[in-house]
Coordinates of C-alpha atoms in Angstrom, one line a residue:
M730 CA -52.5 -160.1 -77.8
H731 CA -55.5 -157.9 -78.6
P732 CA -56.4 -158.7 -82.2
A733 CA -59.7 -156.7 -82.4
P734 CA -58.3 -153.3 -81.6
H735 CA -55.3 -153.9 -83.9
T736 CA -57.7 -155.0 -86.7
L737 CA -59.7 -151.8 -86.2
R738 CA -56.6 -149.6 -86.2
R739 CA -55.3 -151.2 -89.4
A740 CA -58.8 -150.8 -91.0
V741 CA -58.8 -147.1 -90.1
A742 CA -55.3 -146.6 -91.4
A743 CA -56.1 -148.4 -94.7
A744 CA -59.2 -146.2 -95.2
T745 CA -57.2 -143.1 -94.5
V746 CA -54.5 -144.1 -97.0
A747 CA -57.2 -144.8 -99.7
L748 CA -58.8 -141.4 -99.1
L749 CA -55.4 -139.6 -99.4
A750 CA -54.5 -141.5 -102.5
T751 CA -57.7 -140.3 -104.2
A752 CA -57.2 -136.7 -103.1
V753 CA -53.5 -136.2 -103.8
G754 CA -52.2 -139.1 -105.8
C755 CA -48.7 -140.2 -105.0
A756 CA -47.2 -137.0 -103.6
P757 CA -44.2 -137.9 -101.3
Q758 CA -44.1 -136.8 -97.7
P759 CA -41.2 -134.4 -97.0
E760 CA -38.6 -136.2 -95.0
G761 CA -37.7 -133.1 -92.9
K762 CA -41.0 -133.5 -91.0
A763 CA -40.6 -135.2 -87.6
S764 CA -44.2 -136.4 -87.5
A765 CA -45.8 -139.0 -89.7
A766 CA -48.0 -136.4 -91.4
P767 CA -51.3 -138.1 -90.4
S768 CA -54.6 -137.2 -92.2
G769 CA -57.1 -134.7 -91.1
S770 CA -59.8 -137.4 -90.7
A771 CA -57.5 -139.1 -88.2
A772 CA -57.0 -135.9 -86.3
K773 CA -60.8 -135.4 -86.0
S774 CA -61.0 -138.8 -84.2
C775 CA -58.9 -137.7 -81.2
V776 CA -61.7 -137.7 -78.7
R777 CA -60.1 -137.4 -75.3
G778 CA -60.0 -140.7 -73.4
K779 CA -61.8 -142.5 -76.2
L780 CA -59.0 -143.3 -78.7
A781 CA -58.7 -146.6 -80.5
T782 CA -56.1 -147.9 -78.0
T783 CA -54.8 -151.4 -77.7
T784 CA -57.0 -151.9 -74.6
S785 CA -60.2 -149.9 -74.5
G786 CA -60.1 -147.2 -71.9
K787 CA -56.4 -147.7 -71.2
L788 CA -53.2 -146.2 -72.7
T789 CA -50.4 -148.8 -73.0
I790 CA -46.9 -147.2 -72.9
A791 CA -43.8 -149.3 -73.5
T792 CA -40.1 -148.8 -72.6
D793 CA -37.0 -151.0 -72.1
E794 CA -36.0 -152.8 -68.9
P795 CA -34.1 -151.6 -67.0
A796 CA -35.4 -148.0 -67.4
Y797 CA -32.3 -145.8 -66.9
E798 CA -31.9 -142.5 -65.2
P799 CA -32.2 -139.6 -65.9
W800 CA -35.0 -140.8 -68.2
F801 CA -36.7 -142.7 -65.4
K802 CA -36.2 -142.7 -61.7
D803 CA -35.2 -145.8 -59.7
D804 CA -36.1 -148.1 -62.7
K805 CA -39.8 -147.3 -62.2
P806 CA -41.5 -146.1 -65.4
G807 CA -44.8 -145.7 -63.7
S808 CA -43.6 -143.3 -61.0
G809 CA -43.9 -140.2 -63.1
K810 CA -40.4 -139.3 -62.1
G811 CA -37.6 -138.9 -64.6
F812 CA -37.8 -137.0 -67.9
E813 CA -39.4 -139.6 -70.1
S814 CA -41.8 -140.9 -67.4
A815 CA -43.0 -137.3 -66.9
V816 CA -43.3 -136.7 -70.6
A817 CA -45.3 -139.9 -71.0
Y818 CA -47.8 -138.9 -68.4
A819 CA -48.0 -135.4 -69.8
V820 CA -48.9 -136.9 -73.2
A821 CA -51.4 -139.2 -71.6
K822 CA -53.1 -136.3 -69.8
R823 CA -53.3 -134.4 -73.1
L824 CA -55.0 -137.5 -74.7
G825 CA -57.5 -137.7 -71.8
Y826 CA -56.0 -140.6 -69.8
S827 CA -55.4 -140.2 -66.1
K828 CA -52.4 -141.8 -64.4
D829 CA -54.6 -144.7 -63.3
A830 CA -55.5 -145.4 -67.0
V831 CA -51.9 -145.8 -68.1
A832 CA -50.4 -149.3 -68.3
W833 CA -46.7 -149.9 -68.7
Q834 CA -45.1 -152.6 -70.8
S835 CA -41.5 -153.8 -71.1
V836 CA -40.2 -153.9 -74.7
P837 CA -36.5 -154.3 -75.7
F838 CA -35.1 -151.2 -77.4
N839 CA -34.5 -152.8 -80.8
K840 CA -37.9 -154.5 -80.8
A841 CA -39.7 -151.2 -80.3
F842 CA -39.0 -150.0 -83.8
A843 CA -38.7 -153.3 -85.6
P844 CA -41.3 -154.3 -88.3
G845 CA -44.4 -155.9 -87.0
V846 CA -47.6 -155.2 -85.1
K847 CA -47.1 -153.6 -81.7
T848 CA -48.6 -154.6 -78.4
F849 CA -48.3 -151.0 -77.1
D850 CA -49.9 -147.7 -78.1
F851 CA -46.6 -145.8 -78.0
D852 CA -43.1 -146.5 -76.8
I853 CA -40.8 -143.9 -75.1
N854 CA -37.2 -145.0 -74.9
Q855 CA -34.8 -142.5 -76.3
V856 CA -35.5 -143.6 -79.8
S857 CA -34.2 -141.2 -82.4
I858 CA -36.4 -140.3 -85.4
S859 CA -34.8 -141.5 -88.6
A860 CA -35.9 -142.1 -92.2
E861 CA -34.9 -145.7 -92.0
R862 CA -36.9 -146.4 -88.8
K863 CA -39.9 -144.6 -90.3
K864 CA -40.1 -147.4 -92.9
A865 CA -41.2 -149.8 -90.1
V866 CA -43.0 -147.6 -87.5
D867 CA -44.7 -144.2 -87.1
F868 CA -43.1 -141.5 -84.9
S869 CA -44.7 -138.6 -83.1
S870 CA -43.0 -135.2 -83.5
G871 CA -39.8 -134.9 -81.5
Y872 CA -40.1 -134.4 -77.7
Y873 CA -36.4 -133.9 -77.1
D874 CA -33.5 -132.4 -79.1
V875 CA -30.4 -134.5 -78.4
R876 CA -26.7 -134.7 -79.0
Q877 CA -24.4 -137.7 -78.7
A878 CA -21.4 -137.7 -76.3
V879 CA -18.2 -139.6 -75.6
V880 CA -17.4 -140.9 -72.1
A881 CA -14.0 -142.2 -71.1
L882 CA -12.1 -143.0 -67.9
K883 CA -10.1 -140.2 -66.5
G884 CA -6.4 -140.7 -67.5
G885 CA -7.4 -143.2 -70.2
K886 CA -6.4 -143.1 -73.8
A887 CA -9.5 -141.2 -74.9
A888 CA -9.6 -138.7 -72.0
G889 CA -7.6 -136.1 -73.8
A890 CA -9.4 -136.2 -77.2
T891 CA -10.4 -132.8 -78.5
S892 CA -11.5 -133.8 -82.0
V893 CA -13.2 -136.5 -84.0
A894 CA -9.8 -137.4 -85.5
D895 CA -8.4 -138.0 -82.0
L896 CA -11.0 -140.9 -81.6
R897 CA -10.1 -142.8 -84.8
N898 CA -7.3 -144.9 -83.3
L899 CA -9.4 -145.9 -80.2
K900 CA -11.6 -148.8 -79.3
L901 CA -15.2 -147.4 -79.0
G902 CA -18.4 -149.0 -77.8
A903 CA -22.1 -148.4 -77.9
Q904 CA -25.5 -150.1 -77.6
V905 CA -26.8 -152.0 -80.6
G906 CA -29.3 -150.2 -82.8
T907 CA -28.7 -146.8 -81.4
T908 CA -27.8 -143.4 -83.0
S909 CA -24.8 -143.6 -80.6
L910 CA -23.4 -146.5 -82.6
D911 CA -24.2 -144.7 -85.9
Y912 CA -22.1 -141.8 -84.8
I913 CA -19.1 -144.2 -84.2
T914 CA -19.4 -145.9 -87.6
D915 CA -20.5 -142.9 -89.7
V916 CA -18.8 -139.9 -88.1
V917 CA -15.8 -141.2 -86.2
K918 CA -15.1 -144.1 -88.6
P919 CA -12.6 -145.7 -86.3
K920 CA -9.8 -148.0 -87.5
Q921 CA -11.0 -150.6 -85.0
E922 CA -14.4 -152.1 -85.3
A923 CA -16.8 -150.7 -82.7
A924 CA -17.7 -152.9 -79.7
V925 CA -21.5 -153.4 -79.8
Y926 CA -23.6 -154.2 -76.7
A927 CA -27.2 -155.3 -76.1
K928 CA -27.5 -152.9 -73.1
N929 CA -25.9 -149.7 -72.0
D930 CA -25.1 -151.4 -68.7
Q931 CA -22.8 -153.8 -70.7
A932 CA -21.1 -150.9 -72.4
K933 CA -20.5 -149.2 -69.1
S934 CA -19.0 -152.4 -67.6
A935 CA -16.7 -152.7 -70.7
L936 CA -15.5 -149.1 -70.0
K937 CA -14.9 -149.8 -66.4
N938 CA -12.9 -153.0 -67.2
G939 CA -10.8 -151.4 -69.9
Q940 CA -12.3 -153.4 -72.7
V941 CA -13.0 -150.2 -74.6
D942 CA -11.4 -146.8 -74.5
A943 CA -14.6 -144.9 -74.6
V944 CA -18.4 -145.3 -75.0
V945 CA -20.8 -143.1 -76.9
V946 CA -24.2 -142.3 -75.4
D947 CA -26.7 -139.4 -75.5
L948 CA -25.6 -136.3 -73.5
P949 CA -28.0 -136.6 -70.5
T950 CA -27.0 -140.2 -70.1
A951 CA -23.4 -139.2 -70.2
F952 CA -23.9 -136.7 -67.4
Y953 CA -25.6 -139.4 -65.3
I954 CA -22.9 -142.0 -66.0
T955 CA -20.1 -139.7 -64.9
G956 CA -22.0 -138.2 -62.0
A957 CA -23.4 -141.3 -60.4
E958 CA -22.3 -144.6 -62.0
V959 CA -18.7 -144.4 -63.2
T960 CA -17.3 -141.6 -61.1
N961 CA -13.8 -142.0 -62.4
A962 CA -15.1 -141.3 -65.9
K963 CA -15.4 -137.9 -67.7
I964 CA -17.3 -136.5 -70.7
V965 CA -14.7 -136.1 -73.3
G966 CA -17.1 -134.1 -75.5
Q967 CA -20.2 -134.0 -77.6
F968 CA -20.7 -134.4 -81.4
E969 CA -22.2 -131.7 -83.6
N970 CA -25.5 -132.6 -85.0
R971 CA -25.3 -133.9 -88.6
G972 CA -27.1 -131.8 -91.2
G973 CA -29.5 -128.9 -90.6
T974 CA -32.1 -130.8 -88.6
P975 CA -31.3 -131.7 -85.0
E976 CA -31.5 -135.3 -83.8
Q977 CA -34.7 -135.8 -81.9
F978 CA -36.3 -138.5 -79.8
G979 CA -39.8 -139.4 -80.8
L980 CA -42.6 -141.6 -79.5
V981 CA -42.8 -144.8 -81.4
L982 CA -46.2 -146.1 -82.7
D983 CA -47.4 -148.9 -84.9
K984 CA -47.0 -148.3 -88.6
G985 CA -50.2 -146.6 -89.8
S986 CA -51.5 -146.2 -86.3
A987 CA -54.7 -144.3 -86.0
L988 CA -53.2 -142.7 -82.9
T989 CA -50.2 -141.0 -84.6
A990 CA -52.0 -137.8 -85.3
C991 CA -53.4 -137.6 -81.8
V992 CA -50.1 -138.3 -80.1
T993 CA -48.2 -135.9 -82.4
G994 CA -50.8 -133.2 -81.5
A995 CA -50.3 -133.8 -77.8
V996 CA -46.5 -133.6 -78.1
D997 CA -46.8 -130.4 -80.2
A998 CA -49.1 -128.8 -77.6
L999 CA -46.7 -129.7 -74.8
R1000 CA -43.8 -128.1 -76.7
K1001 CA -45.9 -125.0 -77.5
D1002 CA -47.1 -124.4 -73.9
G1003 CA -43.6 -124.8 -72.5
T1004 CA -44.3 -128.1 -70.7
L1005 CA -41.5 -130.0 -72.4
A1006 CA -39.0 -127.2 -71.7
D1007 CA -40.0 -127.2 -68.0
L1008 CA -39.7 -131.0 -67.7
E1009 CA -36.3 -130.9 -69.4
K1010 CA -35.1 -128.2 -66.9
Q1011 CA -36.5 -130.3 -64.0
W1012 CA -35.0 -133.7 -65.0
L1013 CA -32.1 -133.0 -67.3
S1014 CA -30.7 -129.8 -65.8
D1015 CA -27.2 -131.2 -65.6
A1016 CA -27.1 -131.8 -69.4
V1017 CA -25.6 -128.4 -70.1
D1018 CA -22.5 -127.5 -72.2
A1019 CA -19.8 -130.0 -72.9
P1020 CA -16.9 -129.5 -75.3
V1021 CA -17.8 -130.0 -79.0
L1022 CA -15.7 -132.5 -80.9
K1023 CA -15.1 -131.4 -84.5

C-alpha cells in the first residue's frame, strides 16, 4: 500500500547487512536470543517520533479480529485496555508516538508472520517467538513469558487428567498455526489427529458442543475462557516449558525491518523499568498457578 517507505526500509536493511558482512563475515546469530540482533547503525537511527514507519509520522500496529480478552478489552485494540493494547501503547510512547499517532490494522493471525512485505510496523497478537517464524519475519525481544494450558468441560473425559499421558487417548483441538497446536502434536502426541480451527472462537464452540474433549490455549486465555465464556469448563493444567528458554510472545516486524532495533530497545526498556510487570499484574492477574501436566 505504501511502496516508498517499504523501499526505503528494505534499502536501509540491505545496507546494514552489507556492512555487517564486511565486518564480521558469516558469523551465525545465536538462536537463544529473542531479538533479531539488529545492527548498531540501525539503533542510532531510533529518533523518537521520526522512525521509518509505513506511514510518515504514524505508527501502524496490527492484530487479529476479533481481538480477544484478556489481551484486548471489548474487541477494541485502540482502547489501551487489555494487556496487549496497553503494551502496544507503552511501546509507541517509548518510540515517541502519542496515542493519536497510532493507527490499528486488522491482520489474521497466520498472515502476521507469513513471508512477504508487511503493511504494518509491528503486529501484537500472542505470537510466540520461534526459529521457524524468524526465517520469515523479525521479532522484538519477548514482552510476555507464557505457558500453554488445557481446558476441558467439567465432568468430561479430559477433566480428570493429571499428566500428559492422560491426554493421549483424547480428541484435542487448537487454533491453526499456534504454539498451542504445536504442544498437542509435539508434546502430547495424541493417538487421534488434533482438530484444527481458524479461530479460537471455533475451538471454544467445538468444546461446548462436545466435538473435542479439550482445547489447548495460552494460560491467560484459559483463565478468561473458564471464567467468562465457558463457565462449565475448567483448566485441567498447564504444560511445562520445553527446553531451558521460556516461550515468549514477541512483536512481529517485517523481515529486515529498520524498526527492529528500535522496537526491541523499547520492549527491553519497559521490562527493565517494571512497566511490563505492572501491566501483567493489572491485566493478567488471574493467570496464576495451575496444575502442571508432566
